[in-house]
Backbone as a ProteinNet text record, in pm:
[ID]
protein_1_A
[PRIMARY]
RAVSHKYPMLSLGNTYSAQDLYDFDSKLRKLTDDDFEYVSELKYDGVSISLTYENGELVQALTRGDGTQGDDVTANIRTIRTVPLKLVGDDYPSQFEIRGEVFLSISGLKKINKVRIEEGLEPYANPRNTASGSLKLLNTNEVAKRPLDCYFYHMLGSDLPSNKHYDNLQKAKEWGFKISAEIESHETINNALEFIKKWDVRRYELPYEID
[TERTIARY]
84.4	0	87.7	69.1	147.7	91.8	181.4	143.9	232.5	175.2	252.2	344.6	466.4	559.3	522.4	526.4	504.6	619	740.6	859.9	919.2	937.6	991.2	1123.8	1143	1268.9	1355.6	1438.5	1519.2	1641.3	1689.3	1810.5	1933.5	2045.3	2169.4	2242.8	2316	2402	2535.2	2592.9	2719.8	2834.7	2950.1	3071.1	3188.2	3285	3405.7	3528.6	3507.6	3613.7	3626.5	3748.8	3774.2	3747.5	3775.8	3754.2	3606.1	3518.9	3374.9	3336.5	3397	3366	3421.6	3540	3595.2	3505.2	3456.3	3367.2	3236.1	3183.7	3061	3081.3	3195.1	3227	3236	3297.7	3311.9	3176	3085.3	2951.8	2876.1	2888.3	2820.7	2872.2	3002.1	3061.2	3027	2994.2	2948.3	2802.9	2726.9	2584.2	2556	2649.5	2625	2753.1	2737	2848.8	2851.5	2751.9	2743.9	2843.4	2889.8	2973.6	2886.5	2942.8	2869.1	2966.7	2910.3	2990.5	2945.6	3033.1	2998.2	2982.8	2887.6	2873.6	2905.8	3007.1	3052.8	2999.2	2939	2877.8	2907	2897.8	2908.7	2774.6	2777.4	2654.2	2630.9	2540.6	2512.7	2444.4	2482.7	2426.3	2308.7	2192.9	2072.5	1948.6	1842.3	1713.6	1671.1	1645.2	1605.4	1461.3	1440	1304.9	1282.2	1156.6	1118.4	1017.5	1051.3	964.2	898.7	771.7	699	670.5	704.4	677	579.4	482.7	387.4	383	406.8	408.4	502.2	614.2	716.5	695.5	596.8	570.2	573.7	628.3	632.9	492	452.1	316.9	317.8	429.1	431.7	574.8	596	725.8	702.6	768	752.7	887.5	887	1005.9	1018.5	1132.2	1150.9	1055.3	1034.6	948.1	1003.2	917.3	962.4	1003.7	1012.2	1050.1	931.3	818.8	694.5	600.8	596.5	518.4	605.3	576.1	648.6	553.2	601.8	518.6	517.1	400.6	385.7	440.2	550.2	613	622.8	527.4	531.5	541.5	459.5	457.9	594.1	659.6	790.2	899.9	892.7	992.5	987.1	868.3	852.3	928.6	963.7	1035.1	1185.3	1235.8	1379.5	1416.3	1505.5	1535.9	1596.7	1665	1729.1	1637.8	1511.6	1413.3	1330	1341.6	1264.8	1115.2	1033.7	888.3	837.2	904.8	871.8	1001.2	1003.7	1126.9	1155.7	1284.2	1330.2	1321.6	1287.7	1282.4	1149	1148	1022.4	1043.1	1164.6	1192	1194.2	1128.1	1118.9	998.2	1000.9	885.3	761.7	644.1	519.9	503.1	559.1	556.6	681	743.5	858.7	883.4	964	1007.5	1157.7	1200.6	1343.3	1374	1478.4	1517	1626.6	1621.6	1721	1749.7	1842.5	1881.2	1876	1786.7	1777.2	1879.5	1958	2062.2	2085.3	2155.2	2203.2	2354.3	2407.5	2552.6	2604.3	2733.3	2794.6	2778.3	2796.8	2780.5	2634.2	2542.4	2399.9	2358.2	2412	2382	2437.5	2557.7	2617.6	2530.8	2472.9	2386.7	2261.5	2200.8	2081.3	2114.4	2224.2	2261.9	2299.9	2355.5	2389.7	2262.8	2157.4	2030	1970	1976.2	1919	1990.2	2120.2	2195.9	2159.6	2144.9	2106	1967.1	1882.3	1746.3	1739.8	1855.5	1860	1817.2	1822.3	1782	1903.9	1881.3	1989.8	2025.8	2154.6	2192.2	2163	2137.3	2114.9	2246.5	2239.2	2360.6	2431.8	2356.7	2421.7	2330.8	2389.6	2311.4	2200.5	2228.9	2130.6	2001.5	2012.5	1893.2	1817.5	1891	1826.6	1748.3	1806.5	1735.1	1609.8	1622.9	1508.2	1397.2	1436	1337.9	1271.8	1346.1	1292	1177.1	1191.2	1086.8	959.9	972	855	779.6	836.6	771.3	638.7	538.1	406.1	396.2	482.7	480.3	580.3	530.3	619.5	701.4	651.3	727.5	855.5	847.4	965.7	1065.4	1012.8	1100.4	1173.7	1101.7	1159.8	1275.3	1277.2	1384.2	1514	1505.1	1623.1	1693.4	1825.4	1899.3	1913.8	1800.6	1803.9	1847.6	1914.5	1963.3	1923.9	1940.8	1903.6	1984.1	2047.2	2109.9	2022.1	2015.6	1935.5	2027.8	1986.8	2080.1	2019.7	1887	1830.8	1694.7	1672.9	1544	1475.3	1342.5	1263.3	1142.1	1106.7	990.4	992.6	885.4	872.9	921	951.8	988.2	1105.9	1212.6	1328.6	1412.7	1492.5	1571.5	1670.7	1726.6	1833	1820.2	1882.8	1889.7	2017.2	2090.3	2210.9	2186.2	2217.6	2197.4	2268.9	2394.4	2473.9	2412.6	2371.8	2314.5	2182.5	2102.6	1976.6	2002.2	2104.6	2135.8	2182.3	2260.6	2305.3	2188.2	2091.6	1971.3	1889.2	1879.2	1805	1866.4	1997.2	2066.2	2018.1	1997.8	1948.3	1807.9	1729.6	1591.8	1583.9	1697.2	1698.3	1726.3	1751.6	1781.8	1928.2	1953.9	2089.9	2156.6	2252.4	2325.1	2469.8	2522	2657.9	2761	2855.7	2964	3064.2	3054.9	3151.5	3115.7	3001	2962.2	3052.2	3098.6	3185.9	3139.6	3158.3	3129.5	3260.9	3266.1	3389.8	3366.9	3466.3	3456.5	3497.9	3575.3	3624.3	3604	3604.3	3591	3715	3828.5	3949.7	3935.6	3873.4	3849.9	3756	3654.5	3561.3	3632.6	3724.9	3800.5	3892.6	3944.4	4025.8	3941.2	3816.8	3722.9	3701.1	3683.2	3662.3	3783.5	3902.5	4025.8	4040.3	4008.3	4021.2	3931.6	3805.2	3711.1	3721.8	3788.3	3814.9	3910	3993.4	4087.1	4024.1	3955.6	3906.5	3770	3709	3574.4	3567.8	3678.5	3679.7	3687.1	3706.6	3704.1	3562.4	3468.6	3331.6	3257.3	3164.7	3085.8	2969.1	2954.9	2847.8	2904.1	2827.9	2875.4	2834.1	2919.4	2886.5	2908.4	2844.7	2865.7	2890.1
-120.2	0	124.8	210.7	334.2	441.5	508.6	613.5	735	853.5	976.5	1005.2	1047.6	1089.9	1228.9	1247.4	1380.6	1472.9	1419.7	1491	1410.8	1470.4	1395.6	1327.5	1207.9	1136.1	1162.8	1263.8	1308	1218.1	1211.8	1133.3	1218.7	1152.2	1221.4	1260.2	1370	1407.9	1335	1296.1	1223.2	1311.5	1290.6	1351.4	1259	1258.8	1178.4	1267.9	1396.6	1495.5	1578.3	1588.2	1672	1818.9	1859.1	1998.2	2034.9	1940.8	1966.8	1998.9	1928.9	1952.8	2088	2123.2	2255.5	2366.2	2344.7	2443.9	2456	2341.4	2340	2417.5	2395.4	2465.4	2616.2	2656	2798.9	2865	2793.4	2847.5	2867.4	2770.2	2781	2900.3	2921	3029	3165.7	3170.7	3297.1	3324.6	3217.8	3232.1	3267.5	3238.1	3263.9	3304.9	3387.5	3425.2	3338.6	3253.2	3167.6	3052.1	3007.7	2888.2	2765.9	2666.9	2542.9	2426.1	2308.5	2186.9	2090.5	1998.7	1889.1	1761.4	1680.9	1549.6	1445.4	1365.9	1265.3	1128.6	1058.8	929.2	833.4	705.6	605.1	593.7	562	541.8	391.7	342.3	199.2	156.3	40.5	-9.8	-101.4	-39.7	-113.8	-48.8	-49.2	4.6	115.2	233.3	345	329.6	360.5	358.5	483.6	516.9	628.3	577.9	593.9	546.7	663.4	648.9	749.3	695.8	778.6	744.7	845.3	794.1	878.1	834.2	929.9	901.2	784.5	781.2	683	545.4	528.9	397.9	405.1	299.9	292.1	274.5	363.6	353.7	329.3	363.6	342.8	336.7	253.5	242.6	242	333.3	345.7	331.1	268.5	266.7	402.2	425.4	552.6	566.7	457.1	465.3	563.5	656	757	886.8	882.7	1001.5	1079.8	1066.8	1133.1	1035.7	914.1	806.6	683	606.9	482.8	373.1	250.3	136.5	121.8	89.6	65.3	-74.1	-79.4	-207.4	-220.5	-161.6	-157	-296.2	-389.2	-524	-591	-576.7	-638.6	-569.6	-437.5	-363.1	-401.1	-431.1	-468.9	-596.6	-677	-802.5	-781.5	-662.3	-635.4	-600.6	-675.8	-662.7	-527.9	-464.3	-336.5	-216.1	-239.9	-132.3	-128.3	-20.9	-14.6	5.2	-79.6	-65	36.8	46.2	144.5	207.3	339.8	410.6	411.2	428	437	582	603.3	738.7	805.6	938.2	1012.3	1152.7	1179.1	1314.3	1322.5	1227.6	1230.6	1315.6	1369.8	1446.5	1357.2	1418.4	1340.3	1275.2	1339.4	1279.1	1322.9	1228.1	1261.1	1145.9	1174.7	1072	1051.5	930.2	901.7	813.7	849.9	776.6	676.3	563.1	459.6	379.8	289.6	202.6	57.8	-19.7	-162.6	-234.4	-323	-391	-531.2	-608.6	-739.9	-732.7	-785.4	-793.6	-896.9	-891.7	-987.1	-1129.3	-1146.3	-1279.1	-1322.8	-1225.5	-1257.7	-1313.5	-1254.9	-1305.5	-1447.4	-1470.8	-1604.3	-1708.7	-1672.9	-1765.6	-1799.1	-1696.6	-1718.4	-1806.4	-1775.8	-1851.4	-1996.2	-2018.3	-2155.2	-2240.4	-2184	-2255.3	-2275.4	-2171.3	-2180.3	-2288.4	-2293.5	-2394.6	-2535.2	-2549.3	-2680	-2722.1	-2622.7	-2650.9	-2660.6	-2649.3	-2658.8	-2532.8	-2417.8	-2289.9	-2207.5	-2113.1	-2024.2	-1928.8	-1909	-1812.3	-1669.4	-1581.8	-1441.2	-1374.8	-1275	-1215.3	-1119.8	-1034.9	-934.9	-894.2	-835	-798.8	-697.2	-597.7	-491.5	-544.6	-618.6	-669.7	-767.9	-841.8	-936.7	-863	-754.9	-674.8	-612.7	-560.3	-499.4	-601.2	-717.9	-822.8	-871.7	-872.1	-918.8	-830.1	-698.3	-606.6	-618.4	-677.1	-691.9	-822.5	-910.9	-1038.6	-1017.8	-1095.9	-1082.7	-1158.5	-1256.3	-1338.2	-1282.1	-1216.6	-1155.1	-1260.1	-1382.5	-1488.7	-1520.3	-1513.4	-1535.8	-1421.2	-1298.3	-1182.2	-1194.5	-1238.4	-1250.3	-1349.4	-1445	-1545.1	-1488.1	-1374.9	-1317.8	-1219.7	-1224.4	-1140	-995.4	-929	-789	-699.2	-591.6	-496.1	-356.4	-256.7	-120.6	-18	74.3	191.8	313.4	406.4	527.5	647.6	743.5	850.7	990.3	1006.5	1141	1151.4	1259.1	1282.6	1403.5	1397.8	1510	1531.3	1658.5	1690.1	1835.8	1879.9	2021.1	2047.3	1942.9	1959.5	1869.3	1876.9	1792.5	1846.6	1761.3	1804.8	1916	1917.3	2012	2056	2168.7	2210.4	2158.6	2073.5	2012.4	1865.3	1826.8	1689.1	1588.1	1613.5	1520.3	1500.9	1610.6	1601.6	1524.3	1542.7	1467.9	1317.8	1279.4	1137.7	1078.9	1154.8	1105.3	1091.2	1180.2	1169.8	1047.9	1026.2	910	780.3	780.4	662.8	633.6	739.7	722.8	662.6	693.1	642.1	497.2	441.9	302	275.8	381.1	363	323	240.7	198.1	305	374.2	481.6	435.9	451.5	406.3	478.8	402.1	460.5	533.3	514.1	574.6	718.8	769.5	906.7	1005	1108	1208.6	1349.3	1442	1583.3	1656.5	1737.9	1806.3	1956	2033.5	2178.9	2229.8	2149.9	2197.2	2091	2135	2043	1953.8	2002.7	1920.4	1799.6	1821	1709.3	1607.4	1656.1	1565.9	1484.7	1548	1477.5	1371.5	1397.4	1297.2	1175.1	1200.1	1091.5	1005.1	1071.2	1000.4	914.5	972.5	899.2	776.9	795	684.9	567.6	598.2	489.7	435.2	509.2	454.8	335.5	337	227.4	121.7	166.8	75.3	14.3	52.6	3.4	-149.5	-211.2	-357.1	-427.9	-351.2	-408	-416.8	-346.7	-339	-471	-504.1	-628.3	-615.8	-494.4	-469.7	-387.7	-378	-306.2	-159	-71.9	70.5	112.1	222.8	273.8	423.9
0	0	0	-97.7	-108.9	-16.2	56.1	150.3	124.6	131	107.9	226	193.9	297.8	348.3	478	534.4	493.7	498.4	452.9	337.1	219.5	104.9	138.8	85.2	103.2	-18.7	-10.2	-123.5	-141.5	-263.7	-290.8	-261.1	-235.3	-204.9	-332	-324.7	-435.6	-423.1	-534.5	-533.6	-580.8	-523.2	-577.2	-547.2	-635.9	-616.3	-621.2	-594.9	-608.4	-480.9	-428.6	-312.1	-345.5	-469.9	-508.7	-501.7	-537.5	-526.5	-382.2	-288.5	-147.4	-100.8	-148.5	-116	-173	-294.6	-357	-278.9	-233.8	-154.5	-24.4	39.8	164	140.7	31.3	-0.4	-21.1	-91	-114.7	16.5	106.2	235.5	314.9	312.5	391.1	333.8	205.8	145.5	181	209	238.3	383.6	473.2	615	686.8	788.4	874.5	1000.1	1014.4	1132.7	1123	1237.1	1240.4	1212.6	1147.1	1124.9	1127.5	1142.3	1149	1040.1	1006.4	916.4	999.1	961.5	1023.2	917	942.5	846.9	888	792.3	819.8	704.4	731.6	627.1	556	426.3	349.7	337.9	420.6	423.7	294.6	244.9	119.4	152.4	167	203	146.5	225.8	183	279.6	227.1	311.7	358.8	486.2	541.1	624.5	644.2	729.8	831.7	959.1	1066.1	1138.3	1170	1245.9	1385.7	1483.9	1623.8	1683	1757.2	1828.7	1973.7	2062.3	2205.9	2238.8	2168	2197.6	2138.3	2052.9	1993.3	1841.6	1780	1634	1579.3	1488.6	1432.1	1281.4	1214	1069	1016.8	915.9	848.5	698.7	628.1	483.4	413.8	296.5	212.3	143.1	79.2	9.1	-109.1	-183.8	-302	-402.8	-447.1	-543	-474.3	-342.3	-266.8	-216.5	-285.6	-245.9	-176.5	-229.1	-170	-150.7	-46.9	-22.3	18.2	17.1	56.5	208	261.1	404	436	509.9	546	698.2	768.2	914.2	975.8	927.3	986.1	973.4	858.3	838.7	919.8	929.6	1005.5	1153.8	1202.3	1343.3	1378.9	1278.1	1304.9	1321.5	1289	1296.8	1441	1499.3	1641.9	1679	1585.9	1617	1591.7	1559.8	1546	1674.3	1753.6	1878.1	1852	1914.3	1902.8	2003.8	2117.1	2220.8	2269.5	2278.2	2310.5	2460	2491.1	2629.3	2675.9	2803	2856.8	2834	2854.1	2837.3	2780.7	2727.5	2678.1	2526.1	2459.3	2312.9	2271	2147.8	2098.4	2090.5	2098	2091.6	1954.6	1851.6	1717.9	1641.1	1573.3	1488.5	1392.1	1289.7	1196.6	1212.2	1186.3	1186	1065.8	994.2	873.6	908.5	842.4	867.3	742.1	754.1	642.7	690.4	628.6	658	571	632.3	556.4	610.9	533.1	575.1	589	697.3	709.3	608.7	583.4	491.1	544.3	675.3	735.2	733.3	745.8	741.1	606.4	499.9	365.6	348.4	402.1	391.1	460.8	575.8	649.3	568.5	509	427.3	307.1	241.4	120.7	152.8	269.4	309.2	314.6	372.5	381.8	243.1	159.2	24.8	-58.3	-49.3	-124.7	-76.7	54.6	110.1	62.9	33.7	-13.8	-165.9	-231.7	-376.5	-448.4	-378.4	-436.9	-475.6	-566.7	-608.9	-494	-466.2	-362	-407.7	-312.6	-344.1	-381.5	-469.6	-525.7	-430.7	-359.2	-274.4	-158.2	-53.1	65.4	38.6	-47.4	-67.3	-128.7	-238.8	-305.1	-216.4	-136.4	-45.7	62.8	115.5	215.2	155.2	33.2	-34.5	-58.9	-107.4	-133	-5.8	103.1	230.8	277.7	259.8	305.6	222.5	103	15.6	39.5	121.7	147.8	220.1	182.4	243.5	375.5	393.3	514.5	616.2	720.9	819.6	894.9	905.3	971.2	894.9	761.2	678.7	695.1	705.1	724.7	857.6	960	1094.1	1098.3	1006	1002.8	945.5	878.7	813.3	907.8	915.4	1010.1	963.4	941.3	898.1	1013.2	978.4	1077.4	1031	1118.2	1078.4	1156.7	1083.9	1143.7	1113.9	1207.7	1190.3	1175.2	1089.7	1055.7	1043.7	1061.5	1042.5	1108	1184.5	1249.4	1188.1	1179.9	1128.8	1219.5	1238.5	1319.9	1361	1421.7	1460.5	1602.4	1677.7	1817.8	1853.5	1774.4	1798.1	1913.9	1978.2	2094	2063.5	1941.3	1908.3	1762.7	1731.4	1590.6	1525.1	1597.1	1543	1512.8	1390	1343.2	1432.8	1463.6	1543.7	1682.1	1745.6	1880.5	1880.1	1776.6	1767.3	1757	1682	1668.8	1801.4	1876.6	2006.2	2103	2091.4	2174.2	2132.5	2002.1	1951.7	2003.8	2019.1	2073.6	2215.7	2294.7	2431.3	2431.8	2327.8	2322.1	2274.4	2228.8	2188.4	2042.4	1964.6	1822.7	1804.4	1704.5	1674.2	1587.3	1646.2	1577.1	1560.2	1441.2	1413	1499.4	1551.5	1630.2	1542	1411.1	1318.3	1280.7	1324.4	1291.7	1367	1295.3	1356.7	1319.7	1412.1	1388.2	1364.9	1258.4	1220	1204.1	1242.2	1230.8	1093.3	1019.4	889.4	782.4	658.8	546.5	535.9	580.5	578.3	670.7	786.6	878.2	814.8	742.4	674.8	567.4	496.6	392.8	453.1	572.2	640.2	676.2	714.3	743.7	619.4	505.6	378.7	344.6	359.6	327.8	418.9	545.4	641.8	603.5	572.1	545.3	404	317	184.2	194.9	297.5	322.3	413.5	517.6	621.7	591.1	480.1	448.4	442.8	406.8	392.5	528.2	634.2	768.8	823.5	759.9	810.2	788.5	878.3	863.4	765.9	708.1	612.2	496.1	389.2	271.4	277	225.5	213.5	68.8	30.5	-106.6	-104
[MASK]
+++++++++++++++++++++++++++++++++++++++++++++++++++++++++++++++++++++++++++++++++++++++++++++++++++++++++++++++++++++++++++++++++++++++++++++++++++++++++++++++++++++++++++++++++++++++++++++++++++++++++++++++++++

């Protein structure tokens, strides 16, 4: 069932050039005299979802879809152990959305494929497509058998704890959301570029795929 997003789920812009990032930084500094920070994060290779919480309870989960509308996958999302159904504490907004990425770890895909091969079925090609296909399954019991995981990376709402992205994520962690330990806040674009260089080398140490 397609449902309209309250806040559009926009796609990210790509760049593979350090100069593009320097140019972006220069444009920002011309637009404002205020100090600002960069938040550097890994881009998980999975399926984007948007969850709505009301009074601390999960009420809806939508896929990205076309960015304006997404499929309601609430029942399947509820089977993922790292998605909190009820939040911890009492200082969360009465209503807000949080964006996340559902993914399969590399070892999780191997476990699924081991069973499929034993059953005489074709193994799945990669974690991303397997995660995407899992959310489309009509049988929630089958979804629950798959070791899906979820990291959260962005909050939206009219009454968020902070006007800083990084601080909101740290607060979300207190409420029970799985927030990556690799997220860093940087004062300069040079620090952000160092983060990129580091993970360009260390990405192969991760238990999941990034893009």
